[in-house]
XYZ file of C-alpha atoms in Angstrom:
213
model
C 0.000 0.000 0.000
C 1.321 3.430 -0.946
C 0.726 6.636 0.965
C 1.272 10.263 0.040
C 3.678 12.254 2.210
C 4.220 16.010 1.985
C 7.576 17.241 3.316
C 7.147 20.993 3.735
C 9.916 23.179 5.100
C 11.559 26.573 5.380
C 15.337 26.922 5.187
C 17.420 30.071 5.021
C 20.992 28.811 4.629
C 20.366 25.169 3.723
C 20.532 23.063 6.899
C 16.804 22.407 7.113
C 16.706 21.892 3.346
C 19.219 19.041 3.713
C 17.181 17.512 6.531
C 14.011 17.808 4.439
C 15.654 15.949 1.577
C 16.689 13.190 3.988
C 13.186 12.925 5.474
C 11.745 12.713 1.951
C 14.276 10.028 1.040
C 13.367 7.985 4.106
C 9.649 8.216 3.382
C 10.223 7.181 -0.232
C 12.234 4.108 0.783
C 9.251 3.049 2.907
C 7.072 3.129 -0.201
C 5.563 6.603 0.025
C 4.871 8.973 -2.824
C 6.575 12.170 -1.684
C 6.200 15.856 -2.416
C 9.141 17.983 -1.250
C 8.029 21.600 -0.971
C 9.584 24.817 0.357
C 7.401 27.584 1.740
C 7.528 31.099 0.349
C 10.313 33.427 1.469
C 9.044 36.532 3.287
C 12.345 38.346 3.833
C 13.324 41.236 1.609
C 16.062 40.718 -0.978
C 18.132 43.352 0.794
C 18.170 41.268 3.983
C 18.998 38.069 2.094
C 21.837 39.731 0.207
C 23.496 40.720 3.488
C 24.179 37.043 4.206
C 26.073 35.302 1.374
C 25.086 31.825 2.597
C 21.423 32.810 2.647
C 21.632 34.153 -0.916
C 23.532 31.090 -2.150
C 20.941 28.737 -0.725
C 18.027 30.769 -2.059
C 19.479 30.564 -5.547
C 20.375 26.876 -5.244
C 16.912 25.870 -3.988
C 14.953 27.906 -6.521
C 14.005 24.742 -8.419
C 12.214 23.218 -5.408
C 8.462 23.767 -5.906
C 6.805 26.220 -3.554
C 4.339 24.773 -1.066
C 0.629 25.340 -1.582
C -2.398 24.561 0.574
C -3.325 21.951 -2.030
C -0.277 19.947 -0.924
C -1.901 19.604 2.508
C -5.152 18.383 0.967
C -3.238 15.919 -1.226
C -1.140 14.251 1.462
C -1.950 11.394 3.829
C 0.880 12.447 6.166
C 3.057 15.492 6.797
C 6.614 16.322 7.807
C 7.368 19.961 8.611
C 10.838 21.460 8.938
C 12.001 24.831 10.214
C 15.051 26.498 11.716
C 14.669 27.627 15.308
C 13.646 31.227 15.867
C 13.927 31.942 19.592
C 12.527 28.489 20.328
C 9.679 28.820 17.832
C 9.128 28.085 14.127
C 10.307 30.552 11.495
C 7.712 33.115 10.426
C 7.819 31.782 6.875
C 6.569 28.341 7.910
C 4.045 29.781 10.366
C 2.622 31.997 7.621
C 2.079 28.922 5.467
C 0.450 26.992 8.306
C -1.891 29.909 8.939
C -3.319 29.339 5.455
C -4.619 25.913 6.500
C -7.675 27.277 8.308
C -10.086 26.224 5.544
C -8.834 22.648 5.540
C -8.871 22.621 9.338
C -12.464 23.848 9.397
C -13.505 21.089 6.982
C -11.716 18.368 8.963
C -9.312 17.559 6.138
C -6.245 17.621 8.399
C -7.677 15.482 11.201
C -6.363 11.982 11.901
C -3.353 12.375 9.598
C 0.137 11.508 10.921
C 2.533 14.436 11.259
C 6.127 14.895 12.377
C 8.570 17.808 12.623
C 12.304 18.508 12.460
C 14.569 21.503 12.946
C 18.099 22.910 12.978
C 19.775 25.429 15.268
C 23.135 27.146 15.636
C 23.749 25.716 19.123
C 23.043 22.353 20.744
C 20.705 24.081 23.209
C 19.482 26.653 20.717
C 15.789 25.812 20.991
C 15.404 22.650 18.921
C 13.071 20.836 21.312
C 11.062 23.986 22.042
C 10.610 24.669 18.324
C 9.207 21.200 17.649
C 6.931 21.369 20.688
C 5.723 24.789 19.545
C 4.822 23.347 16.145
C 2.883 20.596 17.903
C 0.414 23.209 19.151
C -0.737 23.602 15.547
C -1.100 19.851 15.128
C -3.230 19.576 18.266
C -5.682 22.048 16.766
C -5.770 20.100 13.529
C -6.550 16.860 15.351
C -3.538 15.320 13.615
C -1.662 12.331 15.017
C 1.841 13.364 16.095
C 4.528 10.800 15.191
C 7.784 11.585 17.016
C 10.868 9.451 16.479
C 11.006 8.752 20.206
C 13.818 6.464 21.314
C 12.862 3.815 18.783
C 16.041 3.467 16.742
C 19.818 3.791 17.268
C 19.855 6.620 14.703
C 18.038 8.846 17.203
C 20.721 8.327 19.847
C 23.544 8.829 17.353
C 22.114 12.204 16.325
C 21.962 13.573 19.871
C 18.942 11.768 21.280
C 16.081 14.193 20.617
C 12.872 12.124 20.888
C 10.677 14.991 19.617
C 12.242 15.143 16.165
C 15.554 15.433 14.375
C 17.356 18.607 15.463
C 20.637 19.272 13.712
C 23.285 21.654 15.035
C 25.049 23.844 12.483
C 27.653 25.457 14.757
C 29.850 28.498 14.167
C 31.029 27.253 10.772
C 27.493 27.119 9.436
C 28.070 23.619 8.117
C 25.064 21.561 7.128
C 23.736 18.617 9.166
C 26.251 15.891 9.920
C 25.801 12.317 8.731
C 24.216 11.235 12.010
C 21.539 13.932 11.757
C 20.789 13.007 8.157
C 20.466 9.340 9.119
C 18.062 10.307 11.916
C 16.025 12.379 9.458
C 15.820 9.443 7.037
C 14.637 7.233 9.880
C 12.043 9.830 10.873
C 10.718 9.884 7.309
C 10.521 6.083 7.202
C 8.727 5.974 10.555
C 6.196 8.553 9.395
C 5.463 6.700 6.151
C 5.181 3.316 7.855
C 2.810 4.751 10.453
C 0.667 6.275 7.724
C 0.572 2.953 5.856
C -0.615 1.102 8.960
C -3.268 3.712 9.717
C -4.627 3.675 6.175
C -4.649 -0.107 6.080
C -6.551 -0.229 9.355
C -9.057 2.385 8.209
C -9.725 0.547 4.969
C -10.146 -2.759 6.764
C -12.613 -1.138 9.170
C -14.578 0.343 6.258
C -14.759 -3.028 4.519
C -15.931 -4.694 7.720
C -18.607 -2.024 8.204
C -19.858 -2.487 4.647
C -19.993 -6.239 5.116
C -22.204 -5.798 8.180
C -24.722 -3.545 6.419
């Protein structure tokens, strides 16, 4: 059974982009059909141009399709990525999530598995708080949060964050290390496998209900 997974993220200098690619790869290896989407940039060009790494990533990622609300309606499961912003999601991702009110009102987002991942400059730069903050949105949706937990050695190797993969870029601004990318791939696989089990169970329940009528 195949499921549809939307990996939707915001990245300024590329760390979260790399994690998003790894999450998408993991979901695909579990049999999911995946859409990798970046949310719209809200910052002015003048601000982006002040940071060469930000500008380089913006140009390099231009080919990644921009996320639309339709991607939320399409998917059976979601993975959201964002850098930390004072322990909260980036405004760019939050602005996209705020557009989901119509789908939320119609119950389209309920009962779908969702997971989140992040990157920060420092080890204690707000990674856990950012993921927990995102979870407040998922509670309102009625979505089913799928954290990695301590369910695989990859989680421990990447620093042991049970809420979601949280890479550390450090002073050099390097992208996620191999351990973080492995954890992100695992998180994508776990999300897809959970979605497959949920869909299979729902379909079996529907068939049983029809047989009883």
